[in-house]
Amino acid sequence: MGDIEFEEVDDEFFKALVAAEEAATAARSRQTAQIPTNPPPKYQNLNNSNNHINAASQAAAATPLNLRVLLSYYGDGKIAVKVIQLKPEQVSYMLPKQLTDIFTQYGAVHHTRDPIAVKETSRRLKMKPLLSYNDKLILIPLKHHGDLVQAFKNKVVADFQPIPVWVLDLLRHASDASRKPLPVDLSKMSPQINNAILPFQRVGIETAIQRGGKILLADDMGLGKSIQALGIASFYRDQWPLLIIVPASLRQVWSDQIFQWYHDITPDDVTIIMNAKNAAFKKTRIVIVSYELVDRIGSKEFKFGVVIVDESH
């Protein structure tokens, strides 16, 4: 093999060649390099933005909805749920998912109050409203009242008002009485009333007595609620004195009814509170007072065992 001859290379040319090779190597490195572990600032900004969005979403989920949820007894063993928007200007036809999830979990049924409104709402929104504010009631079995209280315990809405405890106690008492109806002997009732009442009125009186005398008589006008009330009161005569609270214009009407149906009652047994001056009355068996003056007759010495409240609504 012949000898290799080296030619002399100009120094400036050599430096340029080395610089070009280094530049090419750096370019290849950039093309094959992986994404760095610490992203450049612009990527960091994007990540921070996503974190802010997630934090905002979590904060929004933790903020109570600006709604008021009211529970009341609907009847037939069901709770009526009413949802009120605290800011009427923020109109929405649909309940938030947080509420629909809770309500449907406990067997909510939708009772339409206004079918035309529901149809119109559906047409406008081009969708069927699941649970809306104004055109439907939300009915849930009464047995889930405690579950609802627990579900709303964590401030799901701004204001939650359950059924008062004393109402639940009355419902429980009535439910127990209805499951175990006791035979009722109406011989203790005023004989004049016993001989005059119609069959449906007798059922009303017996139902009240089965429930310990606690009842709301809600028959239509003219069907004899007053005679039923006096019949129930006469059954509990041994617990008198009897207090009758009425609108001021009906005080004399009730007095006439008492003498019509209680033949053993005399004028000396009845006190009609006409004004604040005769609110300090002697102890009588029956006291008739208007709503305006009822707070004037309370005393520790004089307690009423039976109360009739007329026009209580």
PDB file of C-alpha atoms in Angstrom:
ATOM      1  CA  MET A   1       0.000   0.000   0.000  1.00  0.00           C
ATOM      2  CA  GLY A   2       1.424   3.299  -1.036  1.00  0.00           C
ATOM      3  CA  ASP A   3       2.095   6.089   1.363  1.00  0.00           C
ATOM      4  CA  ILE A   4      -0.713   8.541   2.085  1.00  0.00           C
ATOM      5  CA  GLU A   5       0.235  12.024   1.423  1.00  0.00           C
ATOM      6  CA  PHE A   6      -1.242  14.834   3.616  1.00  0.00           C
ATOM      7  CA  GLU A   7      -1.753  18.179   2.125  1.00  0.00           C
ATOM      8  CA  GLU A   8      -1.384  21.222   4.249  1.00  0.00           C
ATOM      9  CA  VAL A   9      -4.792  22.692   5.303  1.00  0.00           C
ATOM     10  CA  ASP A  10      -5.296  26.351   5.776  1.00  0.00           C
ATOM     11  CA  ASP A  11      -5.943  27.129   9.449  1.00  0.00           C
ATOM     12  CA  GLU A  12      -8.925  29.435   8.809  1.00  0.00           C
ATOM     13  CA  PHE A  13     -10.541  26.846   6.569  1.00  0.00           C
ATOM     14  CA  PHE A  14     -10.141  24.188   9.292  1.00  0.00           C
ATOM     15  CA  LYS A  15     -11.831  26.349  11.887  1.00  0.00           C
ATOM     16  CA  ALA A  16     -14.777  26.953   9.572  1.00  0.00           C
ATOM     17  CA  LEU A  17     -15.121  23.208   8.918  1.00  0.00           C
ATOM     18  CA  VAL A  18     -15.191  22.394  12.637  1.00  0.00           C
ATOM     19  CA  ALA A  19     -17.773  25.084  13.309  1.00  0.00           C
ATOM     20  CA  ALA A  20     -20.013  23.735  10.525  1.00  0.00           C
ATOM     21  CA  GLU A  21     -19.789  20.191  11.926  1.00  0.00           C
ATOM     22  CA  GLU A  22     -20.671  21.370  15.419  1.00  0.00           C
ATOM     23  CA  ALA A  23     -23.670  23.262  14.062  1.00  0.00           C
ATOM     24  CA  ALA A  24     -24.900  20.161  12.197  1.00  0.00           C
ATOM     25  CA  THR A  25     -24.514  17.992  15.302  1.00  0.00           C
ATOM     26  CA  ALA A  26     -26.475  20.489  17.386  1.00  0.00           C
ATOM     27  CA  ALA A  27     -29.277  20.555  14.805  1.00  0.00           C
ATOM     28  CA  ARG A  28     -29.539  16.719  14.799  1.00  0.00           C
ATOM     29  CA  SER A  29     -29.654  16.751  18.606  1.00  0.00           C
ATOM     30  CA  ARG A  30     -32.546  19.187  18.635  1.00  0.00           C
ATOM     31  CA  GLN A  31     -34.553  17.055  16.198  1.00  0.00           C
ATOM     32  CA  THR A  32     -34.179  13.845  18.193  1.00  0.00           C
ATOM     33  CA  ALA A  33     -34.366  15.354  21.672  1.00  0.00           C
ATOM     34  CA  GLN A  34     -37.278  14.250  23.937  1.00  0.00           C
ATOM     35  CA  ILE A  35     -39.684  16.668  25.724  1.00  0.00           C
ATOM     36  CA  PRO A  36     -37.802  18.073  28.703  1.00  0.00           C
ATOM     37  CA  THR A  37     -38.787  17.100  32.239  1.00  0.00           C
ATOM     38  CA  ASN A  38     -39.350  20.726  33.192  1.00  0.00           C
ATOM     39  CA  PRO A  39     -41.409  22.314  30.427  1.00  0.00           C
ATOM     40  CA  PRO A  40     -40.617  25.820  29.291  1.00  0.00           C
ATOM     41  CA  PRO A  41     -42.537  28.684  30.873  1.00  0.00           C
ATOM     42  CA  LYS A  42     -45.289  28.762  28.242  1.00  0.00           C
ATOM     43  CA  TYR A  43     -46.236  25.124  29.036  1.00  0.00           C
ATOM     44  CA  GLN A  44     -46.037  25.800  32.734  1.00  0.00           C
ATOM     45  CA  ASN A  45     -48.522  28.629  32.263  1.00  0.00           C
ATOM     46  CA  LEU A  46     -50.957  26.275  30.540  1.00  0.00           C
ATOM     47  CA  ASN A  47     -50.709  23.756  33.392  1.00  0.00           C
ATOM     48  CA  ASN A  48     -51.252  26.482  35.949  1.00  0.00           C
ATOM     49  CA  SER A  49     -54.314  27.628  34.024  1.00  0.00           C
ATOM     50  CA  ASN A  50     -55.764  24.108  34.110  1.00  0.00           C
ATOM     51  CA  ASN A  51     -55.102  23.937  37.833  1.00  0.00           C
ATOM     52  CA  HIS A  52     -56.951  27.214  38.307  1.00  0.00           C
ATOM     53  CA  ILE A  53     -59.897  25.898  36.304  1.00  0.00           C
ATOM     54  CA  ASN A  54     -60.045  22.708  38.381  1.00  0.00           C
ATOM     55  CA  ALA A  55     -59.809  24.671  41.608  1.00  0.00           C
ATOM     56  CA  ALA A  56     -62.570  26.998  40.462  1.00  0.00           C
ATOM     57  CA  SER A  57     -64.778  24.027  39.563  1.00  0.00           C
ATOM     58  CA  GLN A  58     -64.208  22.452  42.962  1.00  0.00           C
ATOM     59  CA  ALA A  59     -64.969  25.749  44.684  1.00  0.00           C
ATOM     60  CA  ALA A  60     -68.160  26.144  42.656  1.00  0.00           C
ATOM     61  CA  ALA A  61     -69.240  22.622  43.614  1.00  0.00           C
ATOM     62  CA  ALA A  62     -68.634  23.422  47.285  1.00  0.00           C
ATOM     63  CA  THR A  63     -70.588  26.699  47.157  1.00  0.00           C
ATOM     64  CA  PRO A  64     -74.237  26.331  48.252  1.00  0.00           C
ATOM     65  CA  LEU A  65     -76.774  26.780  45.481  1.00  0.00           C
ATOM     66  CA  ASN A  66     -78.628  30.072  45.772  1.00  0.00           C
ATOM     67  CA  LEU A  67     -81.913  28.286  46.399  1.00  0.00           C
ATOM     68  CA  ARG A  68     -84.364  27.715  49.231  1.00  0.00           C
ATOM     69  CA  VAL A  69     -85.762  24.188  49.661  1.00  0.00           C
ATOM     70  CA  LEU A  70     -88.954  23.893  51.727  1.00  0.00           C
ATOM     71  CA  LEU A  71     -90.428  20.587  52.896  1.00  0.00           C
ATOM     72  CA  SER A  72     -94.081  20.295  53.891  1.00  0.00           C
ATOM     73  CA  TYR A  73     -96.566  17.476  54.355  1.00  0.00           C
ATOM     74  CA  TYR A  74     -98.581  16.896  51.186  1.00  0.00           C
ATOM     75  CA  GLY A  75    -100.869  14.129  52.444  1.00  0.00           C
ATOM     76  CA  ASP A  76    -101.141  10.455  51.543  1.00  0.00           C
ATOM     77  CA  GLY A  77     -97.804   9.767  53.225  1.00  0.00           C
ATOM     78  CA  LYS A  78     -95.816  12.124  50.996  1.00  0.00           C
ATOM     79  CA  ILE A  79     -93.574  15.167  51.386  1.00  0.00           C
ATOM     80  CA  ALA A  80     -94.096  18.134  49.081  1.00  0.00           C
ATOM     81  CA  VAL A  81     -90.791  19.753  48.097  1.00  0.00           C
ATOM     82  CA  LYS A  82     -90.815  23.368  46.972  1.00  0.00           C
ATOM     83  CA  VAL A  83     -87.708  24.980  45.483  1.00  0.00           C
ATOM     84  CA  ILE A  84     -87.492  28.774  45.453  1.00  0.00           C
ATOM     85  CA  GLN A  85     -84.890  30.815  43.590  1.00  0.00           C
ATOM     86  CA  LEU A  86     -83.461  33.442  45.927  1.00  0.00           C
ATOM     87  CA  LYS A  87     -82.534  35.652  42.955  1.00  0.00           C
ATOM     88  CA  PRO A  88     -85.631  35.803  40.733  1.00  0.00           C
ATOM     89  CA  GLU A  89     -83.714  37.596  37.999  1.00  0.00           C
ATOM     90  CA  GLN A  90     -81.689  34.408  37.466  1.00  0.00           C
ATOM     91  CA  VAL A  91     -84.561  32.488  35.904  1.00  0.00           C
ATOM     92  CA  SER A  92     -84.036  28.789  35.266  1.00  0.00           C
ATOM     93  CA  TYR A  93     -86.579  26.218  34.199  1.00  0.00           C
ATOM     94  CA  MET A  94     -84.533  23.273  35.397  1.00  0.00           C
ATOM     95  CA  LEU A  95     -83.346  22.178  38.800  1.00  0.00           C
ATOM     96  CA  PRO A  96     -79.584  21.714  39.224  1.00  0.00           C
ATOM     97  CA  LYS A  97     -78.300  18.174  38.889  1.00  0.00           C
ATOM     98  CA  GLN A  98     -77.258  18.122  42.551  1.00  0.00           C
ATOM     99  CA  LEU A  99     -80.913  18.425  43.569  1.00  0.00           C
ATOM    100  CA  THR A 100     -82.374  16.059  41.000  1.00  0.00           C
ATOM    101  CA  ASP A 101     -79.853  13.424  42.066  1.00  0.00           C
ATOM    102  CA  ILE A 102     -80.950  13.761  45.694  1.00  0.00           C
ATOM    103  CA  PHE A 103     -84.669  13.797  44.950  1.00  0.00           C
ATOM    104  CA  THR A 104     -84.660  10.874  42.537  1.00  0.00           C
ATOM    105  CA  GLN A 105     -82.519   8.858  44.934  1.00  0.00           C
ATOM    106  CA  TYR A 106     -85.365   8.944  47.434  1.00  0.00           C
ATOM    107  CA  GLY A 107     -88.177   8.073  45.075  1.00  0.00           C
ATOM    108  CA  ALA A 108     -89.324  11.491  43.869  1.00  0.00           C
ATOM    109  CA  VAL A 109     -92.426  11.586  41.731  1.00  0.00           C
ATOM    110  CA  HIS A 110     -93.504  14.601  39.711  1.00  0.00           C
ATOM    111  CA  HIS A 111     -96.992  15.895  40.330  1.00  0.00           C
ATOM    112  CA  THR A 112     -98.030  18.287  37.566  1.00  0.00           C
ATOM    113  CA  ARG A 113     -99.844  21.349  38.867  1.00  0.00           C
ATOM    114  CA  ASP A 114    -100.325  22.989  35.499  1.00  0.00           C
ATOM    115  CA  PRO A 115    -100.122  20.679  32.447  1.00  0.00           C
ATOM    116  CA  ILE A 116    -100.366  23.630  30.031  1.00  0.00           C
ATOM    117  CA  ALA A 117     -97.366  25.334  31.655  1.00  0.00           C
ATOM    118  CA  VAL A 118     -95.366  22.123  31.448  1.00  0.00           C
ATOM    119  CA  LYS A 119     -96.217  21.719  27.772  1.00  0.00           C
ATOM    120  CA  GLU A 120     -95.313  25.334  27.022  1.00  0.00           C
ATOM    121  CA  THR A 121     -92.030  25.052  28.916  1.00  0.00           C
ATOM    122  CA  SER A 122     -91.186  21.903  26.977  1.00  0.00           C
ATOM    123  CA  ARG A 123     -91.959  23.620  23.667  1.00  0.00           C
ATOM    124  CA  ARG A 124     -89.786  26.631  24.448  1.00  0.00           C
ATOM    125  CA  LEU A 125     -86.839  24.581  25.624  1.00  0.00           C
ATOM    126  CA  LYS A 126     -87.390  21.796  23.049  1.00  0.00           C
ATOM    127  CA  MET A 127     -86.854  19.323  25.853  1.00  0.00           C
ATOM    128  CA  LYS A 128     -88.881  17.718  28.615  1.00  0.00           C
ATOM    129  CA  PRO A 129     -88.307  19.520  31.928  1.00  0.00           C
ATOM    130  CA  LEU A 130     -87.331  16.954  34.535  1.00  0.00           C
ATOM    131  CA  LEU A 131     -88.141  19.004  37.603  1.00  0.00           C
ATOM    132  CA  SER A 132     -89.009  22.639  37.120  1.00  0.00           C
ATOM    133  CA  TYR A 133     -89.641  25.380  39.648  1.00  0.00           C
ATOM    134  CA  ASN A 134     -93.089  26.675  38.855  1.00  0.00           C
ATOM    135  CA  ASP A 135     -95.174  24.020  37.129  1.00  0.00           C
ATOM    136  CA  LYS A 136     -94.537  20.902  39.178  1.00  0.00           C
ATOM    137  CA  LEU A 137     -94.510  19.674  42.721  1.00  0.00           C
ATOM    138  CA  ILE A 138     -91.873  17.218  43.849  1.00  0.00           C
ATOM    139  CA  LEU A 139     -93.384  14.465  45.991  1.00  0.00           C
ATOM    140  CA  ILE A 140     -91.224  12.143  48.081  1.00  0.00           C
ATOM    141  CA  PRO A 141     -92.373   9.417  50.521  1.00  0.00           C
ATOM    142  CA  LEU A 142     -92.555  10.701  54.084  1.00  0.00           C
ATOM    143  CA  LYS A 143     -90.312   7.870  55.299  1.00  0.00           C
ATOM    144  CA  HIS A 144     -87.371   9.606  53.552  1.00  0.00           C
ATOM    145  CA  HIS A 145     -87.670  12.877  55.502  1.00  0.00           C
ATOM    146  CA  GLY A 146     -84.691  11.992  57.674  1.00  0.00           C
ATOM    147  CA  ASP A 147     -82.683  11.028  54.581  1.00  0.00           C
ATOM    148  CA  LEU A 148     -83.377  14.421  53.009  1.00  0.00           C
ATOM    149  CA  VAL A 149     -82.340  16.243  56.179  1.00  0.00           C
ATOM    150  CA  GLN A 150     -79.073  14.313  56.146  1.00  0.00           C
ATOM    151  CA  ALA A 151     -78.518  14.916  52.421  1.00  0.00           C
ATOM    152  CA  PHE A 152     -78.922  18.688  52.789  1.00  0.00           C
ATOM    153  CA  LYS A 153     -76.840  18.828  55.963  1.00  0.00           C
ATOM    154  CA  ASN A 154     -73.704  19.795  54.030  1.00  0.00           C
ATOM    155  CA  LYS A 155     -75.043  23.117  52.741  1.00  0.00           C
ATOM    156  CA  VAL A 156     -76.158  21.960  49.318  1.00  0.00           C
ATOM    157  CA  VAL A 157     -78.457  24.996  49.138  1.00  0.00           C
ATOM    158  CA  ALA A 158     -78.398  28.376  50.829  1.00  0.00           C
ATOM    159  CA  ASP A 159     -81.545  27.690  52.860  1.00  0.00           C
ATOM    160  CA  PHE A 160     -83.098  24.332  53.743  1.00  0.00           C
ATOM    161  CA  GLN A 161     -86.257  24.124  55.864  1.00  0.00           C
ATOM    162  CA  PRO A 162     -87.432  20.635  56.871  1.00  0.00           C
ATOM    163  CA  ILE A 163     -90.841  19.754  58.263  1.00  0.00           C
ATOM    164  CA  PRO A 164     -91.027  20.971  61.911  1.00  0.00           C
ATOM    165  CA  VAL A 165     -90.532  18.281  64.541  1.00  0.00           C
ATOM    166  CA  TRP A 166     -93.931  18.897  66.123  1.00  0.00           C
ATOM    167  CA  VAL A 167     -95.637  18.289  62.775  1.00  0.00           C
ATOM    168  CA  LEU A 168     -93.750  15.022  62.359  1.00  0.00           C
ATOM    169  CA  ASP A 169     -94.864  13.993  65.859  1.00  0.00           C
ATOM    170  CA  LEU A 170     -98.503  14.693  64.970  1.00  0.00           C
ATOM    171  CA  LEU A 171     -98.186  12.729  61.734  1.00  0.00           C
ATOM    172  CA  ARG A 172     -96.581   9.847  63.578  1.00  0.00           C
ATOM    173  CA  HIS A 173     -99.343   9.886  66.189  1.00  0.00           C
ATOM    174  CA  ALA A 174    -102.020   9.980  63.493  1.00  0.00           C
ATOM    175  CA  SER A 175    -100.330   7.165  61.600  1.00  0.00           C
ATOM    176  CA  ASP A 176    -100.229   5.007  64.722  1.00  0.00           C
ATOM    177  CA  ALA A 177    -103.884   5.722  65.395  1.00  0.00           C
ATOM    178  CA  SER A 178    -104.900   4.887  61.833  1.00  0.00           C
ATOM    179  CA  ARG A 179    -103.054   1.575  61.962  1.00  0.00           C
ATOM    180  CA  LYS A 180    -104.775   0.635  65.216  1.00  0.00           C
ATOM    181  CA  PRO A 181    -108.332   1.979  65.063  1.00  0.00           C
ATOM    182  CA  LEU A 182    -110.075   1.712  68.393  1.00  0.00           C
ATOM    183  CA  PRO A 183    -113.808   1.284  68.779  1.00  0.00           C
ATOM    184  CA  VAL A 184    -115.383   4.579  69.793  1.00  0.00           C
ATOM    185  CA  ASP A 185    -118.240   4.809  72.271  1.00  0.00           C
ATOM    186  CA  LEU A 186    -119.999   8.113  71.590  1.00  0.00           C
ATOM    187  CA  SER A 187    -122.253   7.840  74.637  1.00  0.00           C
ATOM    188  CA  LYS A 188    -120.064  10.468  76.330  1.00  0.00           C
ATOM    189  CA  MET A 189    -120.890  12.943  73.576  1.00  0.00           C
ATOM    190  CA  SER A 190    -123.730  15.441  73.845  1.00  0.00           C
ATOM    191  CA  PRO A 191    -126.964  13.480  73.198  1.00  0.00           C
ATOM    192  CA  GLN A 192    -128.385  16.344  71.123  1.00  0.00           C
ATOM    193  CA  ILE A 193    -125.402  16.124  68.769  1.00  0.00           C
ATOM    194  CA  ASN A 194    -125.362  12.320  68.797  1.00  0.00           C
ATOM    195  CA  ASN A 195    -128.960  12.223  67.593  1.00  0.00           C
ATOM    196  CA  ALA A 196    -128.532  14.937  64.938  1.00  0.00           C
ATOM    197  CA  ILE A 197    -125.271  14.205  63.137  1.00  0.00           C
ATOM    198  CA  LEU A 198    -125.171  12.656  59.687  1.00  0.00           C
ATOM    199  CA  PRO A 199    -123.170   9.474  58.958  1.00  0.00           C
ATOM    200  CA  PHE A 200    -120.178  11.308  57.430  1.00  0.00           C
ATOM    201  CA  GLN A 201    -120.096  13.671  60.422  1.00  0.00           C
ATOM    202  CA  ARG A 202    -120.098  10.688  62.773  1.00  0.00           C
ATOM    203  CA  VAL A 203    -117.093   9.298  60.898  1.00  0.00           C
ATOM    204  CA  GLY A 204    -115.298  12.636  61.334  1.00  0.00           C
ATOM    205  CA  ILE A 205    -115.966  12.656  65.092  1.00  0.00           C
ATOM    206  CA  GLU A 206    -114.910   9.032  65.510  1.00  0.00           C
ATOM    207  CA  THR A 207    -111.721   9.669  63.511  1.00  0.00           C
ATOM    208  CA  ALA A 208    -110.838  12.609  65.758  1.00  0.00           C
ATOM    209  CA  ILE A 209    -111.371  10.546  68.903  1.00  0.00           C
ATOM    210  CA  GLN A 210    -109.250   7.723  67.491  1.00  0.00           C
ATOM    211  CA  ARG A 211    -106.484  10.313  67.155  1.00  0.00           C
ATOM    212  CA  GLY A 212    -106.762  11.593  70.683  1.00  0.00           C
ATOM    213  CA  GLY A 213    -108.974  14.549  69.762  1.00  0.00           C
ATOM    214  CA  LYS A 214    -106.398  16.166  67.458  1.00  0.00           C
ATOM    215  CA  ILE A 215    -107.814  16.758  63.994  1.00  0.00           C
ATOM    216  CA  LEU A 216    -108.226  19.342  61.237  1.00  0.00           C
ATOM    217  CA  LEU A 217    -111.810  19.353  59.945  1.00  0.00           C
ATOM    218  CA  ALA A 218    -111.591  20.483  56.332  1.00  0.00           C
ATOM    219  CA  ASP A 219    -115.060  19.725  54.947  1.00  0.00           C
ATOM    220  CA  ASP A 220    -116.555  22.223  52.518  1.00  0.00           C
ATOM    221  CA  MET A 221    -118.576  25.164  53.778  1.00  0.00           C
ATOM    222  CA  GLY A 222    -122.042  24.211  55.001  1.00  0.00           C
ATOM    223  CA  LEU A 223    -121.266  20.554  55.748  1.00  0.00           C
ATOM    224  CA  GLY A 224    -121.326  20.932  59.517  1.00  0.00           C
ATOM    225  CA  LYS A 225    -117.789  21.374  60.769  1.00  0.00           C
ATOM    226  CA  SER A 226    -119.040  23.317  63.810  1.00  0.00           C
ATOM    227  CA  ILE A 227    -121.319  20.533  65.031  1.00  0.00           C
ATOM    228  CA  GLN A 228    -118.501  18.035  64.577  1.00  0.00           C
ATOM    229  CA  ALA A 229    -116.140  20.250  66.583  1.00  0.00           C
ATOM    230  CA  LEU A 230    -118.686  20.643  69.377  1.00  0.00           C
ATOM    231  CA  GLY A 231    -119.332  16.899  69.317  1.00  0.00           C
ATOM    232  CA  ILE A 232    -115.622  16.162  69.735  1.00  0.00           C
ATOM    233  CA  ALA A 233    -115.318  18.769  72.492  1.00  0.00           C
ATOM    234  CA  SER A 234    -118.303  17.297  74.350  1.00  0.00           C
ATOM    235  CA  PHE A 235    -116.658  13.862  74.281  1.00  0.00           C
ATOM    236  CA  TYR A 236    -113.740  15.362  76.249  1.00  0.00           C
ATOM    237  CA  ARG A 237    -115.979  17.277  78.654  1.00  0.00           C
ATOM    238  CA  ASP A 238    -114.079  15.926  81.663  1.00  0.00           C
ATOM    239  CA  GLN A 239    -111.016  17.877  80.416  1.00  0.00           C
ATOM    240  CA  TRP A 240    -112.736  21.255  80.144  1.00  0.00           C
ATOM    241  CA  PRO A 241    -112.606  24.328  80.399  1.00  0.00           C
ATOM    242  CA  LEU A 242    -113.211  24.686  76.665  1.00  0.00           C
ATOM    243  CA  LEU A 243    -111.612  27.547  74.722  1.00  0.00           C
ATOM    244  CA  ILE A 244    -113.144  28.524  71.364  1.00  0.00           C
ATOM    245  CA  ILE A 245    -111.033  30.898  69.229  1.00  0.00           C
ATOM    246  CA  VAL A 246    -112.979  32.498  66.380  1.00  0.00           C
ATOM    247  CA  PRO A 247    -113.025  35.562  64.128  1.00  0.00           C
ATOM    248  CA  ALA A 248    -114.537  38.485  66.029  1.00  0.00           C
ATOM    249  CA  SER A 249    -117.698  38.491  63.892  1.00  0.00           C
ATOM    250  CA  LEU A 250    -118.498  34.869  64.816  1.00  0.00           C
ATOM    251  CA  ARG A 251    -118.350  35.063  68.611  1.00  0.00           C
ATOM    252  CA  GLN A 252    -122.118  35.341  69.056  1.00  0.00           C
ATOM    253  CA  VAL A 253    -122.745  32.695  66.398  1.00  0.00           C
ATOM    254  CA  TRP A 254    -120.703  30.184  68.385  1.00  0.00           C
ATOM    255  CA  SER A 255    -122.462  31.172  71.588  1.00  0.00           C
ATOM    256  CA  ASP A 256    -125.841  30.404  69.957  1.00  0.00           C
ATOM    257  CA  GLN A 257    -124.554  27.050  68.746  1.00  0.00           C
ATOM    258  CA  ILE A 258    -123.383  26.116  72.233  1.00  0.00           C
ATOM    259  CA  PHE A 259    -126.836  26.650  73.715  1.00  0.00           C
ATOM    260  CA  GLN A 260    -128.400  24.824  70.774  1.00  0.00           C
ATOM    261  CA  TRP A 261    -126.331  21.650  71.197  1.00  0.00           C
ATOM    262  CA  TYR A 262    -125.323  21.686  74.886  1.00  0.00           C
ATOM    263  CA  HIS A 263    -128.646  21.717  76.763  1.00  0.00           C
ATOM    264  CA  ASP A 264    -126.989  21.381  80.158  1.00  0.00           C
ATOM    265  CA  ILE A 265    -124.963  24.589  79.670  1.00  0.00           C
ATOM    266  CA  THR A 266    -126.278  27.806  81.184  1.00  0.00           C
ATOM    267  CA  PRO A 267    -125.348  31.437  80.438  1.00  0.00           C
ATOM    268  CA  ASP A 268    -123.261  31.444  83.615  1.00  0.00           C
ATOM    269  CA  ASP A 269    -121.089  28.704  82.109  1.00  0.00           C
ATOM    270  CA  VAL A 270    -120.093  30.765  79.072  1.00  0.00           C
ATOM    271  CA  THR A 271    -117.851  33.828  78.839  1.00  0.00           C
ATOM    272  CA  ILE A 272    -117.578  35.834  75.622  1.00  0.00           C
ATOM    273  CA  ILE A 273    -114.502  38.068  75.575  1.00  0.00           C
ATOM    274  CA  MET A 274    -115.734  41.212  73.822  1.00  0.00           C
ATOM    275  CA  ASN A 275    -112.832  43.557  74.595  1.00  0.00           C
ATOM    276  CA  ALA A 276    -109.650  43.834  76.606  1.00  0.00           C
ATOM    277  CA  LYS A 277    -111.545  45.062  79.675  1.00  0.00           C
ATOM    278  CA  ASN A 278    -113.365  41.792  80.313  1.00  0.00           C
ATOM    279  CA  ALA A 279    -110.340  39.652  79.457  1.00  0.00           C
ATOM    280  CA  ALA A 280    -109.853  39.190  83.217  1.00  0.00           C
ATOM    281  CA  PHE A 281    -112.871  36.911  83.621  1.00  0.00           C
ATOM    282  CA  LYS A 282    -114.016  34.512  86.247  1.00  0.00           C
ATOM    283  CA  LYS A 283    -113.440  30.825  85.645  1.00  0.00           C
ATOM    284  CA  THR A 284    -116.211  29.429  83.440  1.00  0.00           C
ATOM    285  CA  ARG A 285    -116.623  26.152  81.585  1.00  0.00           C
ATOM    286  CA  ILE A 286    -116.523  27.706  78.104  1.00  0.00           C
ATOM    287  CA  VAL A 287    -114.685  30.805  76.878  1.00  0.00           C
ATOM    288  CA  ILE A 288    -115.182  32.334  73.435  1.00  0.00           C
ATOM    289  CA  VAL A 289    -112.543  34.787  72.243  1.00  0.00           C
ATOM    290  CA  SER A 290    -111.415  36.416  69.012  1.00  0.00           C
ATOM    291  CA  TYR A 291    -107.957  36.030  67.508  1.00  0.00           C
ATOM    292  CA  GLU A 292    -107.175  39.654  68.385  1.00  0.00           C
ATOM    293  CA  LEU A 293    -107.787  39.105  72.118  1.00  0.00           C
ATOM    294  CA  VAL A 294    -106.662  35.539  72.639  1.00  0.00           C
ATOM    295  CA  ASP A 295    -103.247  36.578  73.960  1.00  0.00           C
ATOM    296  CA  ARG A 296    -104.917  38.588  76.747  1.00  0.00           C
ATOM    297  CA  ILE A 297    -106.527  35.639  78.507  1.00  0.00           C
ATOM    298  CA  GLY A 298    -103.548  33.421  79.272  1.00  0.00           C
ATOM    299  CA  SER A 299    -102.707  32.783  82.915  1.00  0.00           C
ATOM    300  CA  LYS A 300    -100.859  30.189  84.917  1.00  0.00           C
ATOM    301  CA  GLU A 301    -103.889  29.607  87.137  1.00  0.00           C
ATOM    302  CA  PHE A 302    -106.384  29.058  84.329  1.00  0.00           C
ATOM    303  CA  LYS A 303    -105.570  26.394  81.746  1.00  0.00           C
ATOM    304  CA  PHE A 304    -107.786  25.085  78.968  1.00  0.00           C
ATOM    305  CA  GLY A 305    -108.004  21.357  78.369  1.00  0.00           C
ATOM    306  CA  VAL A 306    -109.857  21.492  75.050  1.00  0.00           C
ATOM    307  CA  VAL A 307    -109.504  24.051  72.253  1.00  0.00           C
ATOM    308  CA  ILE A 308    -111.544  24.692  69.106  1.00  0.00           C
ATOM    309  CA  VAL A 309    -109.969  27.015  66.529  1.00  0.00           C
ATOM    310  CA  ASP A 310    -112.452  28.200  63.911  1.00  0.00           C
ATOM    311  CA  GLU A 311    -111.243  29.404  60.487  1.00  0.00           C
ATOM    312  CA  SER A 312    -107.767  28.279  61.490  1.00  0.00           C
ATOM    313  CA  HIS A 313    -106.438  28.684  57.947  1.00  0.00           C
TER     314      HIS A 313
END
